[in-house]
Amino acid sequence: MILGGGMAGLTTAWELTSGAWRDRFESVTVYQRGWRLGGKGASSRGEHGRVEEHGLHVLLGYYDATFRVLREVYGELDRATTDPGCPISTWRDAFVPSGDVGLVDVGGPAGPEAFVTRFTGDGRLPGEPGAEDRPLRPLDVAVRGLRLLADFHGVTGARARPTEPYLSTSPRPRGAAAVDPGLAVRAGALTSLAALTVLAERAAALLGSDDLDEAWSAPLTTTLVTVRDELRATVRASPAAWRTWELVDLVSTTLLGMLADGLLSGQGYERIDHLDYREWLALHGAAPTTLDSPVVRGMYDLALAYEGGDRSRPRFAAGLGLQLAGRMLFDAKGAVFWRMQAGMGDVVFAPLYQALVRRGVRFRFFRRLDQVHLGPDGRRVASVDLARQADLAPGRVDYEPLVRHHGLPCWPAGPVVSQLDGDPGPDLETHPAGGAAAPGVGRELLEAGRDFDVAVLAVSLGMVPHVAAELLDRIPAWGAMCREVATVATMSAQLWLEQPESALGWQGPAGVTLSGFGDTFDTWASMPHLLVREDWPAPAPQGLAYFCGTMPDVPDHATGERHVRQTLTRFLDDQVRVLWPAAADGAGFRWELLHDGQGRVGPDRLDAQYLRANTDPSDRYVQSLPGSGRHRMAPGATGVANLVVAGDWTACGLDAGCLEAAVRSGVLAARAVRAATLGGPAGGDVP
C-alpha cells in the first residue's frame, strides 16, 4: 500500500513491479487524494488546453535515477507501436538538452544586467545503467575543478572556442572569441597540479582509499592560494574578465576549503553541513564579490534556499551546496538542463501512470489520507484512516483520469465528473487551515494484516504532522525531523504574451532558464515551445514565460493568493525590464502585452494568467538548512516495523528538494519493502 502519488510513491511502485520482483507481490495499490498524480510536480490542462503547473520544473543532466526510470517507462510503453498517434513517443521526444543558463549581475555599472552562460554538452546520456549508484566523491570534484581551472588558463592561441563552462558579459553565448592574456596566468602550474591530482586519485583508488595524503595537500594549497591571489590582482585591470574571475575564485576557494576541511581525506560532504554554503566559502577566503556573484545567488535561488521565504535569510547546507555544484558543473550528461516538451504531468506522470496500470498496479483516486494509527506497542501501524472524496458512477469499476490534447494523454484541471456519482467540489487537493477537512462521501479504514502488509508513507513532509500525529507524539525521531527539516511556501506565475520575447527586448537565445535577480520572482524560464501543445484560438499568444520564487508564510490560502498577485504586479512594474526592456515604459509594465481573450485592461489582465500560491502543506518545498540533514529519516529506518517512508525529505544520498531526490528515495523505499516482506536488501542504505 502506497499512500501518496507523487514521484517518490510512484517510483516505489515502479521498483516493486520491476524485473524479478514483478510477480513477488500479491498487489501494489496507490491511494491518492483528488483526481491526479504528481504531488508538487503535478500539472494539468486548463482553458484552451493550456499547461498549468505547480511551478517551474526542469530536469538536470545529473538526474541519473530519474532518467533511468523514465527511459524504462517510455521503453515499456512503446508508444510508436501501441499509441502511434501520440506526438511524444519516446523519452528523447519528451526531454531535450539545453546548455544555456541565464544569470543576472545585480551590481552592474548600469544596474542589473542579464547574461547567459553556455555549458557545452557531450555525447553522454543520463540514466545509463548503474550511473545512479556511482557517487560523486569530494576527490572527484577536486580533480574536475582543477581541470576546469587549467582549461580556463591554459589557452595559448589568439582565438579559441570554449569547450567548458564560461561566463560572458553578453546576453548571447559567444562562439570563437579573443582570449584575454591575463587569464593565462599560472597555466603551467595548474595543468601540472591537475595531472598530479589525477595521479593521486588513481593511487588512492589502487589502495582502496579516498585519502589524499598531506604530501599532496600542501603543494596543492600553496599553489592554489598563489594562483587565486595573482589572478585577483590581474583581473582587476580587466573588467571584462571579472565574471570569469568570480567563477575561478569560486572553484579555487572550493578546492582550498576541501583541502583545509579534510574532504579529500576520506570525509563526506556532511562534514561541513553544519555551515551555510556562503559562510563556508567566506571562511576559506572567497572574495566578497564572489559571495554575491550571480553564480552563487543563482544556486540559492534554484534551491529556494531562503529561510521562512525571507530573502534576507539565505541559508543552505555547505556540504550539499558543494555536492550540487559539483554535480551540476561536472556530472551533467548531455547538457546541464533537459527541458520538458509538454507539462510535467504530460511527460512524466501520465506515462508513468499508464505503464504502472499495465503492470497491474491499482490506483484508488479520491482517497484522502487522514491519519496513520499505531498499535498499542507503538512499533507497528495498526490501521490507516481514509476519507473517500467521491464515488464512481454506477457501473464503473475504475476511474480513468487522463484526457487527450493533440493526441497527448494529459491530466485535466479537475475531475472527470461524468465518471463520478456527483460533483465532489473544488477542494479535493486542499488541506484546511485550522478547520475540519471536508467529510467526503464516506470513510475507509484499512487494517494491517487484512488490507496491507507494509504501508509506504509517500506524502510531502509538510503533511506528515497532519496525517501522522501519533508517530510524532510517540517516536522522538519523527518529532525531531518535522521540527528541524524546514519547508517553505512558494509562488509561481505563468504569463501568456502577445509578443515573442525578442520583441520585448530580450537579446539572448530562446528557451533560457535564468536565476539570480529580483527580490521576489527570482527565476524565469522562457517556455514558448509549449504553445504548440496548447489549443489557443486565433489570435494565439506569441510568448510564454514562467516565474517562481519563495514567499513568506501567510495565515490562509486566500491571503496567499492576494500576496502572489500583488507581488507579481510590483515585479512586472519595477523589475521585469531587466529581462524585457521593451515591456515597460515610464508608467510601468505594459499590461496590454498579456494575452487576454476578454479584453480586460491594466492589472486585471492577470485574471487571464495562471498564478499559484503554494501554501498547502503538500505543496511546500523541502529545504536543506545547515545542520538539518542529520534529522532526515532513511526510508527503511522509521522505527515502525511495517512502515516505510518515501519523499525528497528523506535521507537518500541527495538531501535536496528535487525530483532526483524523490526518485532515489523511492528506490530505497522499494528495497525496504522487499526487506520487510521478502527478505530483500535493506532499504535504509543510501546508494
XYZ file of C-alpha atoms in Angstrom:
687
model
C 0.000 0.000 0.000
C 1.439 3.357 -1.096
C -0.059 6.485 0.449
C 0.612 9.308 -1.990
C 1.028 9.517 -5.758
C 3.965 11.879 -6.032
C 7.219 10.916 -7.733
C 8.586 9.071 -4.696
C 5.469 6.941 -4.278
C 5.212 6.143 -7.985
C 8.906 5.254 -8.146
C 8.367 2.878 -5.230
C 5.559 1.205 -7.177
C 7.753 1.046 -10.298
C 10.646 -0.587 -8.485
C 8.410 -3.080 -6.680
C 6.998 -4.252 -10.007
C 10.294 -4.314 -11.922
C 12.319 -7.299 -13.070
C 12.313 -10.406 -10.923
C 10.217 -8.641 -8.272
C 7.230 -8.119 -10.575
C 5.447 -11.308 -9.578
C 6.597 -11.440 -5.961
C 3.934 -9.106 -4.567
C 0.262 -10.013 -4.473
C -0.766 -6.414 -5.159
C 0.542 -2.869 -5.107
C -2.082 -0.166 -4.561
C -1.595 3.610 -4.672
C -4.021 5.794 -2.720
C -4.256 9.386 -3.944
C -6.401 12.311 -2.885
C -8.137 14.091 -5.732
C -8.026 13.190 -9.399
C -4.362 13.466 -10.451
C -0.872 12.260 -9.628
C 2.397 14.161 -9.271
C 2.450 15.928 -5.920
C 4.432 19.176 -6.206
C 5.238 18.210 -9.799
C 1.615 17.786 -10.885
C 0.335 19.710 -13.872
C -2.962 19.753 -15.721
C -4.660 21.283 -18.739
C -6.847 24.321 -18.223
C -8.772 26.613 -20.556
C -7.673 26.255 -24.187
C -5.674 23.208 -23.171
C -3.026 25.408 -21.624
C -0.408 23.722 -19.447
C -0.860 24.719 -15.792
C 1.998 23.760 -13.475
C 2.591 23.894 -9.734
C 5.769 25.813 -10.501
C 8.827 25.891 -12.723
C 10.271 22.446 -13.383
C 13.346 21.346 -15.319
C 15.414 18.167 -15.211
C 19.158 18.404 -14.658
C 21.726 16.370 -16.512
C 22.897 14.545 -13.399
C 19.417 13.137 -12.640
C 20.532 9.598 -13.452
C 17.939 7.796 -11.305
C 15.120 9.916 -12.745
C 16.180 9.382 -16.345
C 16.739 5.669 -15.776
C 13.148 5.259 -14.576
C 11.708 7.446 -17.342
C 13.692 5.638 -20.019
C 12.305 2.348 -18.724
C 8.764 3.770 -18.677
C 8.851 5.050 -22.264
C 10.557 1.886 -23.465
C 7.893 -0.287 -21.879
C 5.012 1.823 -23.199
C 6.404 1.604 -26.768
C 4.034 4.324 -27.924
C 5.266 4.116 -31.504
C 3.518 0.728 -31.645
C 0.774 0.964 -29.021
C -0.208 4.644 -29.489
C 1.081 5.793 -32.895
C -0.996 8.976 -32.797
C 0.746 10.249 -29.671
C 3.060 13.179 -30.562
C 5.532 12.332 -27.770
C 6.561 8.770 -28.391
C 9.982 8.309 -26.764
C 11.857 9.824 -23.857
C 14.011 11.733 -26.344
C 10.814 13.335 -27.672
C 9.817 14.289 -24.130
C 13.113 15.804 -22.942
C 15.515 17.963 -24.958
C 19.001 19.015 -23.759
C 19.655 22.691 -23.118
C 23.039 24.161 -22.202
C 22.039 27.824 -21.847
C 21.795 29.087 -18.265
C 20.890 32.706 -17.600
C 22.113 34.792 -14.670
C 21.750 38.412 -13.621
C 24.542 40.663 -12.397
C 22.661 42.861 -9.935
C 25.734 45.052 -9.321
C 26.440 46.078 -12.889
C 27.562 49.694 -13.541
C 24.313 50.449 -15.388
C 22.124 48.482 -12.998
C 21.084 44.826 -13.108
C 22.131 43.126 -16.343
C 21.110 39.696 -17.653
C 23.663 37.486 -19.352
C 23.908 33.876 -20.493
C 26.324 31.118 -19.566
C 26.655 28.332 -22.108
C 27.668 24.934 -20.794
C 28.886 22.819 -23.664
C 27.294 19.396 -23.841
C 28.740 15.993 -24.517
C 27.598 12.784 -26.106
C 26.583 11.079 -22.867
C 23.012 10.281 -21.891
C 21.651 10.483 -18.348
C 20.165 7.345 -16.856
C 22.597 4.767 -18.169
C 22.570 1.505 -16.154
C 24.490 1.845 -12.906
C 25.082 5.599 -13.213
C 22.832 6.481 -10.267
C 24.870 4.238 -7.951
C 28.176 5.957 -8.701
C 28.701 8.688 -6.072
C 30.447 11.938 -6.890
C 33.202 11.890 -4.280
C 34.830 15.078 -2.962
C 38.049 13.908 -4.637
C 36.189 13.721 -7.972
C 35.074 17.337 -7.526
C 38.650 18.399 -6.757
C 40.093 16.663 -9.813
C 37.479 18.085 -12.165
C 37.739 21.523 -10.566
C 41.474 21.622 -11.190
C 40.953 20.511 -14.759
C 38.430 23.315 -15.183
C 40.922 25.861 -13.820
C 43.625 24.530 -16.107
C 41.283 24.842 -19.073
C 40.395 28.401 -18.065
C 44.046 29.481 -18.064
C 45.744 27.084 -20.425
C 44.697 28.756 -23.686
C 47.700 29.870 -25.736
C 46.242 30.754 -29.154
C 44.918 34.167 -30.094
C 41.405 32.792 -30.566
C 39.699 29.723 -29.146
C 36.326 28.105 -28.967
C 35.192 27.308 -25.408
C 34.958 23.641 -24.503
C 33.997 24.159 -20.841
C 31.580 26.436 -18.980
C 32.355 30.132 -19.293
C 30.769 33.418 -18.254
C 30.275 36.347 -20.580
C 29.096 39.930 -20.318
C 26.974 39.438 -23.431
C 23.442 38.027 -23.308
C 24.383 35.950 -26.345
C 26.631 32.887 -25.900
C 29.904 33.542 -27.701
C 31.471 31.417 -30.375
C 35.116 31.808 -31.287
C 36.459 34.782 -29.325
C 39.656 36.526 -28.433
C 41.358 35.411 -25.245
C 42.335 37.882 -22.531
C 46.082 37.296 -21.984
C 45.629 37.932 -18.259
C 43.598 34.763 -17.976
C 46.597 32.604 -18.964
C 48.372 33.254 -15.650
C 49.807 30.177 -13.981
C 48.559 27.848 -16.743
C 51.516 25.510 -16.479
C 51.239 25.194 -12.697
C 47.532 24.456 -12.847
C 47.925 21.913 -15.594
C 50.656 20.177 -13.605
C 48.513 20.236 -10.471
C 45.589 18.708 -12.353
C 47.854 15.926 -13.588
C 49.275 15.354 -10.087
C 45.804 15.207 -8.574
C 44.655 12.697 -11.163
C 47.730 10.638 -10.272
C 46.871 10.886 -6.557
C 43.281 9.906 -7.299
C 44.377 6.809 -9.192
C 46.848 5.865 -6.482
C 44.117 6.200 -3.862
C 41.851 4.007 -5.974
C 44.535 1.321 -6.223
C 44.951 1.419 -2.460
C 41.208 1.227 -1.925
C 41.031 4.599 -0.156
C 39.643 8.069 -0.793
C 42.532 9.543 1.175
C 44.613 12.326 -0.387
C 47.786 12.372 1.695
C 49.178 15.565 3.210
C 52.120 15.256 0.856
C 49.731 16.116 -1.958
C 47.612 18.594 0.017
C 50.403 21.020 0.959
C 51.613 21.845 -2.593
C 48.021 21.999 -3.825
C 47.106 24.533 -1.153
C 50.210 26.675 -1.698
C 49.780 26.828 -5.455
C 46.029 27.446 -5.341
C 46.430 30.369 -2.930
C 49.111 31.871 -5.163
C 47.035 31.377 -8.308
C 43.948 32.880 -6.734
C 45.764 35.941 -5.368
C 47.659 36.644 -8.585
C 44.555 36.215 -10.715
C 42.602 38.536 -8.430
C 45.214 41.272 -8.947
C 45.470 40.619 -12.687
C 41.758 40.626 -13.446
C 41.129 43.861 -11.554
C 42.757 45.580 -14.516
C 40.417 43.788 -16.934
C 36.759 44.491 -16.041
C 35.523 42.400 -18.971
C 37.034 39.331 -17.325
C 35.567 39.954 -13.874
C 32.711 37.475 -14.152
C 35.101 34.777 -15.262
C 37.299 35.651 -12.299
C 34.347 35.187 -9.914
C 33.863 31.646 -11.177
C 37.621 30.983 -10.936
C 37.597 32.348 -7.382
C 34.611 30.140 -6.528
C 36.304 26.996 -7.863
C 39.675 27.847 -6.292
C 38.126 28.619 -2.895
C 36.101 25.431 -3.048
C 39.248 23.391 -3.624
C 41.068 25.185 -0.803
C 38.155 24.594 1.566
C 38.008 20.920 0.689
C 41.711 20.567 1.401
C 41.528 22.500 4.670
C 38.479 20.616 5.984
C 39.728 17.144 5.155
C 37.143 16.374 2.495
C 39.866 14.890 0.306
C 40.966 12.555 3.081
C 38.019 10.205 3.083
C 35.478 12.568 4.709
C 31.986 13.032 3.286
C 30.211 16.249 2.349
C 28.208 16.092 5.579
C 31.365 17.096 7.465
C 30.605 20.747 6.639
C 26.800 20.625 6.517
C 26.501 22.494 9.819
C 27.675 25.621 7.956
C 25.847 27.749 5.420
C 27.381 27.488 1.935
C 28.304 31.199 1.751
C 29.637 31.058 5.307
C 31.898 28.141 4.371
C 33.207 29.935 1.267
C 33.946 33.062 3.300
C 35.853 31.047 5.902
C 38.215 29.917 3.160
C 38.860 33.319 1.653
C 36.304 33.834 -1.104
C 36.130 37.446 -2.245
C 33.012 39.374 -1.150
C 32.100 39.873 -4.802
C 32.208 36.104 -5.301
C 29.854 35.519 -2.363
C 27.303 37.793 -4.024
C 28.140 36.731 -7.563
C 25.407 35.687 -9.992
C 26.549 32.053 -9.832
C 26.254 31.836 -6.032
C 22.985 33.774 -5.883
C 21.615 31.608 -8.669
C 22.349 28.486 -6.620
C 20.360 29.840 -3.674
C 17.506 30.832 -5.988
C 17.305 27.450 -7.717
C 17.340 25.709 -4.317
C 14.686 28.112 -2.919
C 17.122 28.486 -0.031
C 15.541 31.359 1.889
C 14.514 30.503 5.412
C 10.861 31.318 6.025
C 10.684 32.742 2.500
C 12.735 35.741 3.688
C 15.382 36.757 1.131
C 17.408 38.423 3.856
C 17.952 34.949 5.375
C 19.661 32.833 2.671
C 20.681 29.511 4.213
C 21.832 26.330 2.528
C 23.922 23.452 3.935
C 27.505 23.839 2.714
C 28.171 20.160 2.051
C 25.029 19.832 -0.014
C 25.841 23.054 -1.857
C 29.254 21.670 -2.710
C 27.754 18.385 -3.874
C 25.090 20.061 -6.022
C 27.562 22.499 -7.583
C 29.899 19.600 -8.358
C 27.143 17.553 -9.916
C 25.793 20.442 -11.966
C 29.215 21.540 -13.247
C 30.973 18.200 -13.559
C 28.419 15.374 -13.626
C 25.812 16.550 -16.140
C 25.228 14.183 -19.044
C 24.340 15.659 -22.416
C 23.550 19.096 -21.004
C 23.114 20.946 -17.728
C 19.337 21.123 -18.253
C 16.887 18.872 -20.067
C 13.701 20.765 -20.887
C 10.301 19.091 -20.928
C 8.414 19.308 -24.203
C 4.985 19.444 -22.560
C 3.730 19.795 -19.000
C 5.386 17.735 -16.297
C 2.130 15.886 -15.800
C 2.062 15.092 -19.528
C 5.624 13.774 -19.969
C 6.390 12.356 -16.510
C 3.269 11.381 -14.585
C 0.844 10.409 -17.351
C 3.231 7.876 -18.961
C 4.313 6.603 -15.540
C 0.668 6.081 -14.589
C -0.068 4.281 -17.868
C 2.934 1.983 -17.517
C 2.088 1.143 -13.893
C -1.505 0.296 -14.804
C -0.209 -2.086 -17.472
C 1.888 -3.755 -14.788
C -1.188 -4.322 -12.669
C -0.709 -1.557 -10.085
C -4.076 -0.436 -8.734
C -4.931 3.234 -8.231
C -7.546 4.496 -5.820
C -8.187 8.138 -6.605
C -10.315 10.392 -4.374
C -8.851 8.809 -1.221
C -7.619 11.438 1.219
C -5.281 10.208 3.929
C -6.468 11.498 7.305
C -4.469 9.526 9.891
C -1.960 6.725 10.329
C -2.695 4.870 13.585
C -0.119 2.937 15.590
C -0.791 -0.238 17.528
C -0.556 -0.403 21.344
C 3.197 -1.042 21.344
C 3.866 1.938 19.080
C 6.066 -0.149 16.784
C 3.598 -1.192 14.106
C 0.970 0.581 12.042
C -2.385 -0.867 13.046
C -4.664 0.979 10.605
C -4.934 3.829 8.145
C -7.916 6.170 8.094
C -9.002 7.478 4.678
C -11.785 9.823 3.583
C -13.483 8.815 0.345
C -13.937 12.082 -1.519
C -16.111 10.743 -4.348
C -17.773 7.558 -5.547
C -17.683 6.241 -9.095
C -20.787 6.456 -11.226
C -22.963 3.315 -11.157
C -21.489 0.579 -13.325
C -17.933 1.945 -13.328
C -15.136 -0.199 -11.907
C -12.174 2.184 -12.220
C -11.649 5.895 -12.627
C -9.865 6.799 -15.876
C -8.104 10.089 -15.144
C -6.486 11.125 -18.448
C -7.783 13.214 -21.351
C -6.199 13.919 -24.757
C -4.811 17.159 -26.154
C -3.440 16.937 -29.688
C -3.259 13.192 -29.119
C -1.198 13.505 -25.915
C -2.536 11.903 -22.685
C -2.835 14.662 -20.053
C -4.407 15.412 -16.680
C -7.489 17.671 -16.756
C -7.777 20.692 -14.458
C -10.492 18.957 -12.464
C -12.052 15.536 -12.103
C -13.977 13.978 -14.981
C -17.361 14.374 -13.298
C -19.133 12.176 -15.861
C -17.307 9.186 -14.332
C -18.429 10.059 -10.791
C -21.621 9.787 -8.798
C -21.941 13.549 -8.391
C -19.578 16.533 -8.394
C -17.116 16.326 -5.466
C -16.444 20.087 -5.467
C -13.289 22.192 -5.873
C -11.223 21.481 -2.737
C -10.002 17.953 -3.347
C -6.298 18.938 -3.135
C -6.516 21.464 -0.293
C -5.843 20.812 3.357
C -7.970 23.101 5.538
C -6.032 25.573 7.684
C -7.261 25.360 11.270
C -10.531 23.700 10.369
C -12.069 20.305 9.787
C -11.489 18.603 6.462
C -14.413 18.153 4.107
C -16.144 14.918 5.109
C -16.434 13.463 1.601
C -18.942 10.725 0.851
C -17.645 8.068 3.221
C -14.735 6.666 5.169
C -12.434 3.686 4.762
C -10.371 2.065 7.493
C -7.534 -0.066 6.141
C -6.235 -2.591 8.676
C -2.779 -4.159 8.836
C -2.828 -7.869 8.020
C -6.167 -7.638 6.274
C -5.748 -4.755 3.783
C -1.980 -4.325 3.695
C 1.275 -5.833 4.886
C 3.545 -2.802 4.553
C 2.497 0.841 4.205
C 4.645 3.355 2.321
C 4.022 6.901 3.533
C 4.834 8.937 0.432
C 3.219 12.268 1.264
C 5.087 15.563 1.375
C 6.889 16.424 4.599
C 4.517 19.319 5.216
C 1.648 16.842 5.511
C 3.344 14.483 7.978
C 2.273 16.356 11.155
C -1.315 16.358 9.902
C -1.591 12.680 8.953
C 0.895 11.004 11.317
C 0.401 12.840 14.603
C 0.704 9.622 16.621
C 4.184 8.961 15.214
C 5.347 12.458 16.136
C 3.989 12.059 19.658
C 5.362 8.581 20.330
C 8.636 8.359 18.374
C 11.173 11.154 19.101
C 12.938 10.873 15.709
C 9.707 11.769 13.912
C 9.152 14.862 16.018
C 12.758 15.991 15.561
C 12.563 15.534 11.806
C 9.406 17.622 11.454
C 10.849 20.364 13.680
C 14.302 20.559 12.114
C 13.778 19.847 8.392
C 12.160 23.048 7.195
C 9.677 23.656 4.411
C 8.842 26.919 2.678
C 5.871 28.275 0.768
C 6.473 29.135 -2.891
C 4.750 31.162 -5.566
C 4.656 30.876 -9.320
C 3.210 32.645 -12.326
C 2.682 31.676 -15.958
C 2.230 34.573 -18.371
C 0.963 34.187 -21.934
C 2.240 37.112 -24.019
C 1.004 38.906 -27.127
C 4.552 39.261 -28.464
C 7.602 36.980 -28.527
C 10.385 37.757 -26.053
C 12.649 39.063 -28.810
C 10.114 41.830 -29.489
C 10.193 42.718 -25.785
C 13.929 43.372 -25.906
C 15.370 40.022 -24.821
C 18.614 39.617 -26.780
C 19.632 36.187 -25.585
C 18.807 32.772 -27.004
C 15.288 31.396 -26.775
C 14.418 28.829 -24.150
C 16.659 30.099 -21.351
C 16.207 29.335 -17.657
C 17.532 32.298 -15.680
C 18.087 32.908 -11.945
C 19.715 35.403 -9.633
C 17.632 38.562 -9.998
C 14.826 40.333 -8.247
C 13.778 40.037 -4.634
C 10.543 38.118 -5.269
C 10.277 36.170 -8.529
C 13.960 35.365 -8.865
C 13.846 32.620 -11.503
C 12.433 32.817 -15.028
C 12.043 30.238 -17.757
C 11.319 31.039 -21.384
C 8.699 28.462 -22.437
C 7.227 29.393 -25.861
C 7.937 25.871 -27.147
C 4.878 24.706 -25.174
C 2.445 26.886 -27.137
C 2.195 24.286 -29.921
C 0.972 21.767 -27.296
C -1.924 24.046 -26.314
C -5.242 24.758 -28.083
C -5.432 28.535 -28.445
C -7.893 30.066 -30.924
C -6.592 32.778 -33.241
C -5.045 35.164 -32.471
C -2.944 32.921 -30.241
C -0.290 34.040 -27.724
C 3.207 34.525 -29.118
C 5.190 34.086 -25.918
C 5.065 32.147 -22.658
C 7.064 32.847 -19.505
C 7.230 31.071 -16.141
C 8.354 32.798 -12.941
C 8.821 31.421 -9.438
C 10.245 32.199 -6.013
C 9.696 31.695 -2.305
C 7.091 33.561 -0.283
C 6.573 34.182 3.444
C 4.053 32.210 5.452
C 0.509 33.569 5.356
C -2.499 32.770 7.561
C -4.613 31.190 4.818
C -4.659 30.367 1.128
C -6.792 33.370 0.135
C -4.195 35.693 1.696
C -1.520 33.788 -0.186
C -3.287 34.307 -3.500
C -3.562 38.052 -2.845
C 0.129 38.157 -1.921
C 1.142 36.486 -5.199
C -0.969 38.847 -7.288
C 0.271 41.980 -5.520
C 3.883 40.808 -5.624
C 3.665 39.941 -9.317
C 2.154 43.331 -10.103
C 5.073 45.127 -8.419
C 7.570 42.778 -10.051
C 6.245 43.449 -13.547
C 6.149 47.205 -12.948
C 9.599 47.502 -11.378
C 11.876 44.586 -12.289
C 10.893 42.641 -15.401
C 12.507 45.265 -17.656
C 15.860 43.678 -16.726
C 14.760 40.783 -18.963
C 12.457 42.601 -21.367
C 13.449 46.285 -21.705
C 10.595 46.994 -24.115
C 7.932 45.515 -21.829
C 7.801 48.598 -19.595
C 7.630 52.335 -20.091
C 7.680 55.291 -17.754
C 4.337 54.264 -16.255
C 5.436 50.672 -15.546
C 4.570 47.380 -17.196
C 2.658 47.473 -20.482
C -0.311 45.386 -19.405
C -1.632 45.057 -22.948
C 1.238 42.606 -23.534
C -0.591 39.940 -21.516
C -2.826 37.784 -23.679
C -6.476 38.109 -22.612
C -9.362 36.928 -24.745
C -11.809 39.010 -22.718
C -10.113 42.338 -23.401
C -9.536 43.397 -19.797
C -7.242 46.336 -19.112
C -4.374 47.043 -16.719
C -3.532 44.567 -13.946
C -6.953 42.961 -14.424
C -5.357 41.085 -17.337
C -3.676 38.932 -14.686
C -7.071 37.223 -14.398
C -6.288 35.547 -17.731
C -2.916 34.188 -16.497
C -2.141 31.310 -14.115
C -0.883 32.263 -10.650
C -0.267 29.917 -7.725
C 0.353 30.383 -4.025
C 1.793 27.039 -2.941
C 0.817 27.282 0.711
C -0.894 23.925 1.188
C 1.196 21.587 3.385
C 1.568 19.204 0.426
C 2.888 21.957 -1.826
C 5.574 23.395 0.433
C 9.158 22.991 -0.786
C 11.552 20.981 1.409
C 14.682 22.967 2.278
C 18.217 21.912 3.216
C 19.119 24.297 6.026
C 22.508 23.958 7.746
C 22.540 21.158 10.304
C 19.155 19.747 9.315
C 20.360 16.783 7.254
C 21.105 14.612 10.294
C 17.421 14.713 11.224
C 16.253 13.234 7.920
C 14.925 9.691 8.139
C 16.082 6.905 5.820
C 13.185 5.192 4.013
C 13.681 1.903 5.845
C 14.572 3.341 9.246
C 11.231 4.646 10.514
C 11.182 2.857 13.867
C 7.934 1.176 12.775
C 8.182 -2.395 11.517
C 5.565 -2.222 8.764
C 6.036 1.412 7.714
C 8.404 2.802 5.054
C 8.720 6.450 4.036
C 9.449 7.960 0.621
C 9.981 11.538 -0.478
C 12.581 14.197 -1.195
C 12.608 14.879 2.566
C 14.170 11.525 3.453
C 17.852 10.601 3.773
C 18.512 9.304 0.269
C 22.053 10.441 -0.537
C 20.866 13.705 -2.106
C 19.246 15.760 0.657
C 17.688 18.357 -1.618
C 14.153 19.190 -2.648
C 14.194 17.901 -6.209
C 12.801 15.193 -8.461
C 16.037 13.201 -8.370
C 15.906 13.002 -4.563
C 12.302 11.794 -4.738
C 13.234 9.055 -7.226
C 16.261 7.946 -5.205
C 14.075 7.810 -2.107
C 11.507 5.703 -3.962
C 14.229 3.251 -4.984
C 15.313 2.910 -1.342
C 11.697 2.608 -0.192
C 11.141 -0.322 -2.554
C 14.242 -2.024 -1.163
C 12.893 -1.505 2.352
C 9.539 -3.048 1.417
C 11.325 -6.041 -0.065
C 13.377 -6.427 3.097
C 10.277 -6.246 5.293
C 8.244 -8.735 3.272
C 10.538 -10.953 1.219
C 13.951 -10.654 2.819
C 15.426 -8.493 0.074
C 18.272 -5.973 0.520
C 17.925 -3.417 3.312
C 16.175 -0.187 2.472
C 17.998 2.125 4.838
C 21.180 2.133 2.789
C 21.953 5.163 0.656
C 23.155 4.406 -2.883
